[in-house]
PDB file of C-alpha atoms in Angstrom:
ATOM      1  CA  UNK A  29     -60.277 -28.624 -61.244  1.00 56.00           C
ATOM      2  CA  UNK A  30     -59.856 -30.083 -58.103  1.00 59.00           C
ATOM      3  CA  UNK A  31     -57.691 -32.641 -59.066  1.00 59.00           C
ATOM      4  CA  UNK A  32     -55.460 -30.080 -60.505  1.00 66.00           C
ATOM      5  CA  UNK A  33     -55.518 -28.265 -56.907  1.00 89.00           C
ATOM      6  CA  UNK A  34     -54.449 -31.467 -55.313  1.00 92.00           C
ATOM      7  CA  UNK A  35     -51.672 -31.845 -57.396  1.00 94.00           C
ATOM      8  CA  UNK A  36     -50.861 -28.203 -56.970  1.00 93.00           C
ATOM      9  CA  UNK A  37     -50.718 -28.879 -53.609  1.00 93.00           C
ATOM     10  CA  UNK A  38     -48.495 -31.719 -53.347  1.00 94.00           C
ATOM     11  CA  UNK A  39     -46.175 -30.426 -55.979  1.00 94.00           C
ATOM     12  CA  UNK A  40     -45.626 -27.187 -53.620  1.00 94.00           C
ATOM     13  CA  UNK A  41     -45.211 -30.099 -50.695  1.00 92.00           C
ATOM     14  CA  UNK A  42     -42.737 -31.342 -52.563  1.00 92.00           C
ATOM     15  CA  UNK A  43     -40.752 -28.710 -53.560  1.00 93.00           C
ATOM     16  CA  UNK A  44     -41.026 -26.931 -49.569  1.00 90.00           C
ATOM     17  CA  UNK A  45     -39.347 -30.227 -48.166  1.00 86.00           C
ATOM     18  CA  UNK A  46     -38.204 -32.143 -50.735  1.00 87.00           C
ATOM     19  CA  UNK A  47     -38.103 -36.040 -51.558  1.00 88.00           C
ATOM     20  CA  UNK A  48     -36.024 -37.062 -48.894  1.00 80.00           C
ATOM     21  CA  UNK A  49     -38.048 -35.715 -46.457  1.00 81.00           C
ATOM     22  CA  UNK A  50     -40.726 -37.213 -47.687  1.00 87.00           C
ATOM     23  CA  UNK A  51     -39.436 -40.786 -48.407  1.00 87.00           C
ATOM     24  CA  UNK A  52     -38.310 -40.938 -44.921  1.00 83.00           C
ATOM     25  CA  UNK A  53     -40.025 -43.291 -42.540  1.00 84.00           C
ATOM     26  CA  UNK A  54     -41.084 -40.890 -39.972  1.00 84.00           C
ATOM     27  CA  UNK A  55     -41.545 -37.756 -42.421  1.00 86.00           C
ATOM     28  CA  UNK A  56     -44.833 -37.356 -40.887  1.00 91.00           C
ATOM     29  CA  UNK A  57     -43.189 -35.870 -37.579  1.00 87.00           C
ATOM     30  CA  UNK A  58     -42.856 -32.791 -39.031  1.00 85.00           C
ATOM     31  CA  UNK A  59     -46.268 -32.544 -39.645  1.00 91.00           C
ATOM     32  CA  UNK A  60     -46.900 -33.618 -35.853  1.00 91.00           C
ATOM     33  CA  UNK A  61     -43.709 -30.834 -34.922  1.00 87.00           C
ATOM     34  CA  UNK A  62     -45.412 -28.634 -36.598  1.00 88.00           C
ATOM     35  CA  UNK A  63     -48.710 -28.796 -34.904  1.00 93.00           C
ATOM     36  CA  UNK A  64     -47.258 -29.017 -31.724  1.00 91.00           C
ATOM     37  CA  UNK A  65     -45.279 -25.727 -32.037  1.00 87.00           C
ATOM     38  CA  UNK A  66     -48.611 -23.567 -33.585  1.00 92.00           C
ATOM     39  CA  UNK A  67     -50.734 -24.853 -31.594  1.00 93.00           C
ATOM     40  CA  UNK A  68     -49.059 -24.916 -28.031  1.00 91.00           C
ATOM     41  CA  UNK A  69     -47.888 -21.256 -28.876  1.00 90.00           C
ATOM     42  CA  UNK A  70     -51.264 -20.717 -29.364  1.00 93.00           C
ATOM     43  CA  UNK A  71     -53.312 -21.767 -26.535  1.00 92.00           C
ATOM     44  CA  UNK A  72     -50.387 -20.575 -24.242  1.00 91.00           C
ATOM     45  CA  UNK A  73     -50.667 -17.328 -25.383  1.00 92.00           C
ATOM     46  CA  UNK A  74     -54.368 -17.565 -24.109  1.00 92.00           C
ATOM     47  CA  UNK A  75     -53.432 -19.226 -20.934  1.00 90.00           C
ATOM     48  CA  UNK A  76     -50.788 -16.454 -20.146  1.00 91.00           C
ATOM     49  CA  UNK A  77     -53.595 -13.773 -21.061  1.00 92.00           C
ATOM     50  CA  UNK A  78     -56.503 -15.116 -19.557  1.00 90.00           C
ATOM     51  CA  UNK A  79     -54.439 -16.231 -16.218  1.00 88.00           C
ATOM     52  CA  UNK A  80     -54.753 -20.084 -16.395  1.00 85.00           C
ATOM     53  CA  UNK A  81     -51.244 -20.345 -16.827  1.00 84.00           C
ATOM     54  CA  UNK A  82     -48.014 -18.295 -16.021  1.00 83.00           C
ATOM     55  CA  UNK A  83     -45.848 -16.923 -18.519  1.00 84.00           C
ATOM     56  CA  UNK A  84     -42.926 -18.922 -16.978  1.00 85.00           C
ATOM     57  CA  UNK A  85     -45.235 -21.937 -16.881  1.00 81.00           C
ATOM     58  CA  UNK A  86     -45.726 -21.676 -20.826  1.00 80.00           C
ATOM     59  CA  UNK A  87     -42.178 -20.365 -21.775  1.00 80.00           C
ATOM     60  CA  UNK A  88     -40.915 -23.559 -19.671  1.00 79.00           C
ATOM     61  CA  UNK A  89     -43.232 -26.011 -21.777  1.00 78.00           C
ATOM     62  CA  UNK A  90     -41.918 -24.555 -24.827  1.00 76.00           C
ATOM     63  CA  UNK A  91     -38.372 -25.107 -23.734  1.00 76.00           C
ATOM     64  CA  UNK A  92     -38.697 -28.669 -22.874  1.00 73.00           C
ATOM     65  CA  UNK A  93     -40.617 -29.577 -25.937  1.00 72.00           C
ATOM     66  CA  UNK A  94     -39.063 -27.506 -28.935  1.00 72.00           C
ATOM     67  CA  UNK A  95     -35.668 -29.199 -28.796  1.00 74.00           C
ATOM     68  CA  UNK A  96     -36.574 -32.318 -29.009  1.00 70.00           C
ATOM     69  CA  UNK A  97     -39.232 -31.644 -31.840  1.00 69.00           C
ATOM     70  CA  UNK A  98     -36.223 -29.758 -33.509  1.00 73.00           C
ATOM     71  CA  UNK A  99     -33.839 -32.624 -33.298  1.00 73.00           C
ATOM     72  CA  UNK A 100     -36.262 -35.175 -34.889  1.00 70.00           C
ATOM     73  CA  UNK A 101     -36.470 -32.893 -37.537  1.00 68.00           C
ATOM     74  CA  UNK A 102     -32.636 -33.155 -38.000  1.00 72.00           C
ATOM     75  CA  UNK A 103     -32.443 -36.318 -38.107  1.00 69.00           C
ATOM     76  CA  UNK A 104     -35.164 -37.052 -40.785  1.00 65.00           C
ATOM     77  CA  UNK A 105     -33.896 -33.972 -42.943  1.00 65.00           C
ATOM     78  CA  UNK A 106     -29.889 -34.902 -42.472  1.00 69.00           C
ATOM     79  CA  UNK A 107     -29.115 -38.435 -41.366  1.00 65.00           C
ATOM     80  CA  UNK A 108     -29.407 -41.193 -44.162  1.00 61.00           C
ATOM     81  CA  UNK A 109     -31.952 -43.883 -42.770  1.00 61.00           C
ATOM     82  CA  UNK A 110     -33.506 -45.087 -46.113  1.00 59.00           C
ATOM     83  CA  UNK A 111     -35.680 -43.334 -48.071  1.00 68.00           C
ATOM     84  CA  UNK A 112     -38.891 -44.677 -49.858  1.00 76.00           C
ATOM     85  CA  UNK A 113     -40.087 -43.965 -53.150  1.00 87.00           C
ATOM     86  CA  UNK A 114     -42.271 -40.013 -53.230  1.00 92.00           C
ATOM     87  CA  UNK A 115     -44.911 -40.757 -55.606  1.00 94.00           C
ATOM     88  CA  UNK A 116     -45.514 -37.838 -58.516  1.00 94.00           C
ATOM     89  CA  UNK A 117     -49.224 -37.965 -58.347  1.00 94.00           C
ATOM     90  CA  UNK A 118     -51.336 -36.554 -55.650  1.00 95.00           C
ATOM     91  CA  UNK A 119     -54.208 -38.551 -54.416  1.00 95.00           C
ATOM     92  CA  UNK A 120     -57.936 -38.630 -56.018  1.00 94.00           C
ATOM     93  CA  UNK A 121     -60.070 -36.230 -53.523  1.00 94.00           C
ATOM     94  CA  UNK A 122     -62.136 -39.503 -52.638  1.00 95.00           C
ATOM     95  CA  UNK A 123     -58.629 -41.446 -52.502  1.00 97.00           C
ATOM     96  CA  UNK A 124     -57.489 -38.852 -49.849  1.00 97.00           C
ATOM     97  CA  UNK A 125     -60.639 -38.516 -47.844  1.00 97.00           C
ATOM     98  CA  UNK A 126     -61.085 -42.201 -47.976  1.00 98.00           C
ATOM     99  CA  UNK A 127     -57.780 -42.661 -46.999  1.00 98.00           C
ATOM    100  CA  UNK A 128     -58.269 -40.235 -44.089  1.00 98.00           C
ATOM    101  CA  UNK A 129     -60.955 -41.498 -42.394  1.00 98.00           C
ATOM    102  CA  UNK A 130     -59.009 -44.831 -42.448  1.00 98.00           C
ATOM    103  CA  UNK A 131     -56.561 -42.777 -40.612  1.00 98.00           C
ATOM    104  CA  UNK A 132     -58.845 -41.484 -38.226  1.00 98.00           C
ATOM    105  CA  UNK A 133     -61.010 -44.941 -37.299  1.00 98.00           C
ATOM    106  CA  UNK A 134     -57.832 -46.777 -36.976  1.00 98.00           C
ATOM    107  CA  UNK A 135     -56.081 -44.490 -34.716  1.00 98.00           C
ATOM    108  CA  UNK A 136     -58.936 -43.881 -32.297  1.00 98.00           C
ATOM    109  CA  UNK A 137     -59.468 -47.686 -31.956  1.00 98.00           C
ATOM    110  CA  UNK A 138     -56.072 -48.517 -31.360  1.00 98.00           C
ATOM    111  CA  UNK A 139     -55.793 -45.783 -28.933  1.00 98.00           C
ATOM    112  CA  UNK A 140     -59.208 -46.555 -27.165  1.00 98.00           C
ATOM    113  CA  UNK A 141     -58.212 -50.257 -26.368  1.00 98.00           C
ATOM    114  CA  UNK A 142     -54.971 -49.161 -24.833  1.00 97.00           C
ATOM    115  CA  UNK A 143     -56.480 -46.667 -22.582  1.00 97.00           C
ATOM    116  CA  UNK A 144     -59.231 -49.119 -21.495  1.00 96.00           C
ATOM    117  CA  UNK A 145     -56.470 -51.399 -20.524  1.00 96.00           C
ATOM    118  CA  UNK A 146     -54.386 -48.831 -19.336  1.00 96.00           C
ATOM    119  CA  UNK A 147     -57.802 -48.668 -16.908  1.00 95.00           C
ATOM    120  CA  UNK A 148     -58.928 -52.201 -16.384  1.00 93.00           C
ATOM    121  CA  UNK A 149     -55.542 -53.297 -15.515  1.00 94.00           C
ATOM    122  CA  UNK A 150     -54.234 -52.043 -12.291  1.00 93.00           C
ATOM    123  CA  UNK A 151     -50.585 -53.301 -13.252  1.00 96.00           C
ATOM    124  CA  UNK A 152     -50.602 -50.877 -15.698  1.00 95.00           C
ATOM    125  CA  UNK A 153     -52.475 -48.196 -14.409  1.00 94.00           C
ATOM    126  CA  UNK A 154     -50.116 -47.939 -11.461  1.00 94.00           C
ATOM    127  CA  UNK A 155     -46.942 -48.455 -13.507  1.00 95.00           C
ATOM    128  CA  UNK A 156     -47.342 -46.639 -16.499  1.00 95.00           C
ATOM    129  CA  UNK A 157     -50.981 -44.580 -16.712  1.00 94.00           C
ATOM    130  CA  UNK A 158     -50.487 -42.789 -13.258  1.00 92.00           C
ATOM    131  CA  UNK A 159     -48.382 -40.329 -14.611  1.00 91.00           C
ATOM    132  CA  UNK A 160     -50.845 -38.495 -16.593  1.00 91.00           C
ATOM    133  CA  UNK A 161     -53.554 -39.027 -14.525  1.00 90.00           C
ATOM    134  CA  UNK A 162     -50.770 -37.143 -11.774  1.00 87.00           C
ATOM    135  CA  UNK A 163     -51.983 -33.670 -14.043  1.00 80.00           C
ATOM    136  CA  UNK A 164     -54.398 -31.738 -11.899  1.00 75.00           C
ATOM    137  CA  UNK A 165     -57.409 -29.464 -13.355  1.00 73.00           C
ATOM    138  CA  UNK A 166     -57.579 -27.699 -14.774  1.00 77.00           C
ATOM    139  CA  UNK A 167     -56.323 -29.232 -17.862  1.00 82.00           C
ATOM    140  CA  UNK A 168     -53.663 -27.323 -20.406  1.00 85.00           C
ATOM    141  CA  UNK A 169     -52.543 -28.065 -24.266  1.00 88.00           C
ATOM    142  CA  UNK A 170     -49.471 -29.574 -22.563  1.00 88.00           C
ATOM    143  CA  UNK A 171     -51.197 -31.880 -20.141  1.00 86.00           C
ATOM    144  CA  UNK A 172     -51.595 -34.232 -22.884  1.00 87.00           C
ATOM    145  CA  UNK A 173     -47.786 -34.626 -22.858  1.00 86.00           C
ATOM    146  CA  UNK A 174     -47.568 -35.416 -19.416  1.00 85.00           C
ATOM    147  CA  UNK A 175     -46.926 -39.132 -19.974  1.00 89.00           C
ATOM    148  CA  UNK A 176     -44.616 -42.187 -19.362  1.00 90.00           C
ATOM    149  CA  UNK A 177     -42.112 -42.795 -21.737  1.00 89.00           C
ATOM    150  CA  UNK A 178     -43.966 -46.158 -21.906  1.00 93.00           C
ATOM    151  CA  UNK A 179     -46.981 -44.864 -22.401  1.00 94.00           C
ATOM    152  CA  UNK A 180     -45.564 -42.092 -24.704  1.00 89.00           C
ATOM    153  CA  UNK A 181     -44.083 -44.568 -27.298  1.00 90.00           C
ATOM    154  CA  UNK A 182     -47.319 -47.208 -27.221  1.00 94.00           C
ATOM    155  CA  UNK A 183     -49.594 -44.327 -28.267  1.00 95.00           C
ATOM    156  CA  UNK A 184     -47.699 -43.023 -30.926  1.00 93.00           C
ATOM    157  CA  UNK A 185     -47.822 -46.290 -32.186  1.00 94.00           C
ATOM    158  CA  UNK A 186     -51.172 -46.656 -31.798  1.00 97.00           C
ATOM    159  CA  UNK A 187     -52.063 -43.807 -33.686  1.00 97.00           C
ATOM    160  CA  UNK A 188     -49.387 -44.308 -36.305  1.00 97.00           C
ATOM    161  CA  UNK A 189     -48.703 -48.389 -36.876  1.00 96.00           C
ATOM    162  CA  UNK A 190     -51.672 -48.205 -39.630  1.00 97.00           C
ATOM    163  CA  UNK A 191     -50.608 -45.581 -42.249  1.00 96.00           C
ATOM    164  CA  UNK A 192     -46.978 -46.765 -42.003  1.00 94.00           C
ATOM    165  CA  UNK A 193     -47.693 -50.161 -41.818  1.00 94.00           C
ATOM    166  CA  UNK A 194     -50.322 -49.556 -45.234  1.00 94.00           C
ATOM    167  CA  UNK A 195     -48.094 -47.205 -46.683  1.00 92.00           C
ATOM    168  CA  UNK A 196     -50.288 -44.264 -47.560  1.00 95.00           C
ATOM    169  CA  UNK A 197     -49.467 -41.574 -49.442  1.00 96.00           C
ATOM    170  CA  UNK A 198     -47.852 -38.713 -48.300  1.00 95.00           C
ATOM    171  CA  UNK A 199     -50.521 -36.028 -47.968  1.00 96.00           C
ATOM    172  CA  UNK A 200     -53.089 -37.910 -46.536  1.00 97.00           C
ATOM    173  CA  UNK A 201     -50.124 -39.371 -43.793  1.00 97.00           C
ATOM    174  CA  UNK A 202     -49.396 -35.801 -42.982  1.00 95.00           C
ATOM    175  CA  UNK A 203     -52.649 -34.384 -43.122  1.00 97.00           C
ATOM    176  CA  UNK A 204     -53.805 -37.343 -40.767  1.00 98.00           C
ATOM    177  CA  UNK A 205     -50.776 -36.566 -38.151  1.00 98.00           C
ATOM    178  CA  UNK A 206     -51.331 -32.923 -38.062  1.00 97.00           C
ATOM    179  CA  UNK A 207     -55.534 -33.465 -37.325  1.00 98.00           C
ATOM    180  CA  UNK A 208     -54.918 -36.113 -34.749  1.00 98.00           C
ATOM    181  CA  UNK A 209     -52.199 -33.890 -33.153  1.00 97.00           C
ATOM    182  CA  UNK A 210     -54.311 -31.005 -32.632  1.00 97.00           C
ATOM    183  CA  UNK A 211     -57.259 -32.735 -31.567  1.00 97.00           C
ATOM    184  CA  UNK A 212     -55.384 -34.727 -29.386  1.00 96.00           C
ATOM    185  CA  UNK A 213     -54.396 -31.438 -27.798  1.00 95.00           C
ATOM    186  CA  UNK A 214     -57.959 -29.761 -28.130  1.00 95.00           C
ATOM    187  CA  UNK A 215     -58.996 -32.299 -25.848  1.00 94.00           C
ATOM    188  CA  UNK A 216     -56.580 -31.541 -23.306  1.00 92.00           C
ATOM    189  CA  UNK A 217     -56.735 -27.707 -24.217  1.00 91.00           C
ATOM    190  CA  UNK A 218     -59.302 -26.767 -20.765  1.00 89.00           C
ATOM    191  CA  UNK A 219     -61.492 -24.790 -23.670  1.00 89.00           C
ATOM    192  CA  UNK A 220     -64.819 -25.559 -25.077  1.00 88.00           C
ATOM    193  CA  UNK A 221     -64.310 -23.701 -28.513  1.00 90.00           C
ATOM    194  CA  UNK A 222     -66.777 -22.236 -30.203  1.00 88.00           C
ATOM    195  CA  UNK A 223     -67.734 -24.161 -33.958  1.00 92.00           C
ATOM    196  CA  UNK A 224     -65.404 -27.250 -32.941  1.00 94.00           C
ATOM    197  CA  UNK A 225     -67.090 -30.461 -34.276  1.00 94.00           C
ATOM    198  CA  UNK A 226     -67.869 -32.186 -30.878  1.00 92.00           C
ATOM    199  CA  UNK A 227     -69.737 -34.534 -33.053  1.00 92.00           C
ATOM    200  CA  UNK A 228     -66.988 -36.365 -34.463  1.00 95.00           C
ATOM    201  CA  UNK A 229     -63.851 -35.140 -32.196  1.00 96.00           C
ATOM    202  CA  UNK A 230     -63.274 -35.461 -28.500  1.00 95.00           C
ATOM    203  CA  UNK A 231     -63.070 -32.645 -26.817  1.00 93.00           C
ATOM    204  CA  UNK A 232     -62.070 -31.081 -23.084  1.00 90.00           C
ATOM    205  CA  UNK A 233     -66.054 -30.803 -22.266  1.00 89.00           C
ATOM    206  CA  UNK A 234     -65.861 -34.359 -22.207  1.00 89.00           C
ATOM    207  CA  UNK A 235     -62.315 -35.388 -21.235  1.00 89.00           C
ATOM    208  CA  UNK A 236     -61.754 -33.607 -18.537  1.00 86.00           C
ATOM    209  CA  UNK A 237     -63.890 -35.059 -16.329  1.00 84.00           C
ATOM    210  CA  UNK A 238     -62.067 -38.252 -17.160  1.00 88.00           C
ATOM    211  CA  UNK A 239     -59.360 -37.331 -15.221  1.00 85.00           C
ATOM    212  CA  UNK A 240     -61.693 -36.296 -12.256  1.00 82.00           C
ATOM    213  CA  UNK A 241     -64.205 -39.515 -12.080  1.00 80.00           C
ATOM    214  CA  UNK A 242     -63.072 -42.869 -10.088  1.00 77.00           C
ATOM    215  CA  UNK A 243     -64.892 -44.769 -13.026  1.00 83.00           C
ATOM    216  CA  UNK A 244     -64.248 -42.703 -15.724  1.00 87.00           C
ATOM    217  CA  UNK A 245     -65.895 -42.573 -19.448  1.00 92.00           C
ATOM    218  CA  UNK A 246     -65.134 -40.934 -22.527  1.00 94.00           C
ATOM    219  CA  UNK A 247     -61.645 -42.840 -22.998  1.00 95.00           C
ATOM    220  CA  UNK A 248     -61.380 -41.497 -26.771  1.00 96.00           C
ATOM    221  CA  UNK A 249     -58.938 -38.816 -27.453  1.00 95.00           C
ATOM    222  CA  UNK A 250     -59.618 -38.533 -30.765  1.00 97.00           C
ATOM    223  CA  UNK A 251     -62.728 -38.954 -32.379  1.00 97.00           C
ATOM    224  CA  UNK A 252     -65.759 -39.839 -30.133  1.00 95.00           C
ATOM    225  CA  UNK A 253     -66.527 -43.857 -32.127  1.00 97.00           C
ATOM    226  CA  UNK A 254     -65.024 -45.923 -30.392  1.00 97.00           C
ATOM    227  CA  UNK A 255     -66.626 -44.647 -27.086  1.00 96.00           C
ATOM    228  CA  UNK A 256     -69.975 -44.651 -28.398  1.00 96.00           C
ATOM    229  CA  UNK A 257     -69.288 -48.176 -30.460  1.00 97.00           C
ATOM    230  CA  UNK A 258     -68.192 -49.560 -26.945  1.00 97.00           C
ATOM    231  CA  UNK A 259     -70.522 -48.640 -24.185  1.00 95.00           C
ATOM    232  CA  UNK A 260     -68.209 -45.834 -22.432  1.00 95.00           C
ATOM    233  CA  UNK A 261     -69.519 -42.307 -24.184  1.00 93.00           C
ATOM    234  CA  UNK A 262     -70.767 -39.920 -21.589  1.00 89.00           C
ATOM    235  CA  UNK A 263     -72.617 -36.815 -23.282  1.00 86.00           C
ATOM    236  CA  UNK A 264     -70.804 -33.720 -23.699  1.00 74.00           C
ATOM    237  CA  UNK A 265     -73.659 -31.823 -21.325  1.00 75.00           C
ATOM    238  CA  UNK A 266     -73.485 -34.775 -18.774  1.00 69.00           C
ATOM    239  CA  UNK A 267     -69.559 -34.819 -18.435  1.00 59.00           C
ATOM    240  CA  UNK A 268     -69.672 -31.028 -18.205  1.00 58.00           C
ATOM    241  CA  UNK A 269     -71.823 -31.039 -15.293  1.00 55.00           C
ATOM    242  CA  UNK A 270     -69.472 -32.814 -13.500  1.00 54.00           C
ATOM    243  CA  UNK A 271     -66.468 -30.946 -14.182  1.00 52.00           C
ATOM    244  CA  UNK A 272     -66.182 -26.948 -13.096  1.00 53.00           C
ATOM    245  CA  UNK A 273     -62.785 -25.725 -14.432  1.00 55.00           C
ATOM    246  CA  UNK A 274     -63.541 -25.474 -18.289  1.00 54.00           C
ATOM    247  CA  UNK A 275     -62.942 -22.247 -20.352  1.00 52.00           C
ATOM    248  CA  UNK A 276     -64.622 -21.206 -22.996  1.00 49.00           C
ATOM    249  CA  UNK A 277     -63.923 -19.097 -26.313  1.00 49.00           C
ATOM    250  CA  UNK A 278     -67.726 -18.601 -27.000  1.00 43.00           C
TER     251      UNK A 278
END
C-alpha cells in the first residue's frame, strides 16, 4: 500500500513538471525555489505582524530574491542543457529514507568543515565569512542569505555535490533540497518554534548566539551531528542563555 502511494506520488511529480524538468541537472532548484518563496513569505508575514521587521524590509527581500529564483526556473524548464534519464519507478520507502539520511549526513558534514575553516582561518574569515557575520540580531529567515558570492556558491555545493555526484533519484533529491532549505532558514528564522525537532535539526536557539560569541559553537546549520561528533555542540538551554533577542511561537 505504501509502495503504491509512493508511486502515486511520483507519477503526480511527474506529470506537474514533467521529464525535462526532472532530467535536468539542477531540477532540484525548484524544490529549493520553492521553499524559499513559502517559507520567506511566511516568516515575513510574522515579522511584519509581530514588529521584528518592516513591511518595506520584507517586501524588499522578496524583490531581490524572487527574480532570480524565477529565472533559474527558466532556464531549467526552457533552455536545452542535457537532460538525464527520469526513472518510472518511485523509490522503496526504506530506499527513500535511506537515501535521505545520506542526504542529510553528507550535507551537514560538508557544510560543518567549511564553516570551521571559514573560522579557523582568518584569510577566509576576513575575505569571504565577514559578510554574514556583518547581519546584526536579531536574526531573520533572510539573514541566512546574507552571504558572499564565494561563500554562496561553496555551500551550495556543499550541501548538494553528494546527491548529484551519486545520482539519486528524483524524490528523495527534491525532498532532501526542500528539508535542508527550510531548516537552513529555521535556523536563521529568530524563532524557537514550538514541536520543531531540536534533536536532530539546528535551530535559532542555538545559532544565534553563534553570530554573537568571539569563539563561537554550534557551527551546524543543518542537523546538530557533526557538532556533537566534533567537540563544538553547545546545548540549546546554554546557547539561549547567552543570546536575548529570540522569539518564540510557543
Amino acid at each position: 500500500m505504501i509502495r503504491l502511494t509512493m508511486q502515486g506520488i511520483w507519477e503526480t511529480i511527474r506529470s506537474t513538471l514533467g521529464d525535462d524538468t526532472l532530467g535536468h541537472p539542477l531540477f532540484f532548484i525548484t524544490a529549493v525555489m520553492a521553499t524559499v518563496v513559502t517559507a520567506g513569505l511566511a516568516f515575513s508575514i510574522a515579522d511584519v505582524a509581530l514588529g521584528r521587521m518592516t513591511f518595506t524590509s520584507a517586501a524588499k527581500y522578496l524583490a531581490i530574491t524572487l527574480p532570480g529564483y524565477l529565472a533559474v526556473f527558466a532556464l531549467i524548464r526552457w533552455v536545452p542543457i542535457g537532460s538525464g534519464e527520469v526513472p518510472e519507478r518511485a523509490p522503496s520507502v526504506t530506499t527513500f529514507l535511506l537515501g535521505l539520511a545520506g542526504c542529510l549526513v553528507a550535507g551537514d558534514f560538508l557544510s560543518y568543515w567549511w564553516h570551521r575553516l571559514e573560522h579557523g582561518s582568518a584569510a577566509v574569515f576576513r575575505n569571504v565569512h565577514y559578510v554574514h557575520h556583518s547581519v546584526e540580531s536579531p536574526l531573520t529567515v533572510w539573514s541566512g542569505f546574507f552571504v558572499h558570492p564565494i561563500e554562496s556558491g561553496v555551500v551550495f555545493s556543499m550541501f548538494y555535490v553528494v546527491p548529484f555526484v551519486l545520482d539519486v533519484h528524483p524524490m528523495i533529491f527534491a525532498t532532501y533540497a526542500a528539508i535542508n532549505t527550510f531548516v537552513t532558514m529555521v535556523t536563521h528564522c529568530g524563532y524557537k518554534l514550538w514541536g520543531y525537532p531540536t534533536w536532530l535539526f539546528a535551530d535559532t536557539a542555538r545559532h544565534e548566539p553563534h553570530h554573537e560569541m568571539k569563539n563561537p559553537p554550534n557551527f551546524c546549520v543543518l542537523l546538530t551531528l557533526s557538532d556533537r561528533l566534533f567537540g563544538t555542540y553547545l546545548p540549546a538551554d546554554a546557547a539561549t542563555s547567552s543570546s536575548s533577542n529570540l522569539a518564540t511561537t510557543s
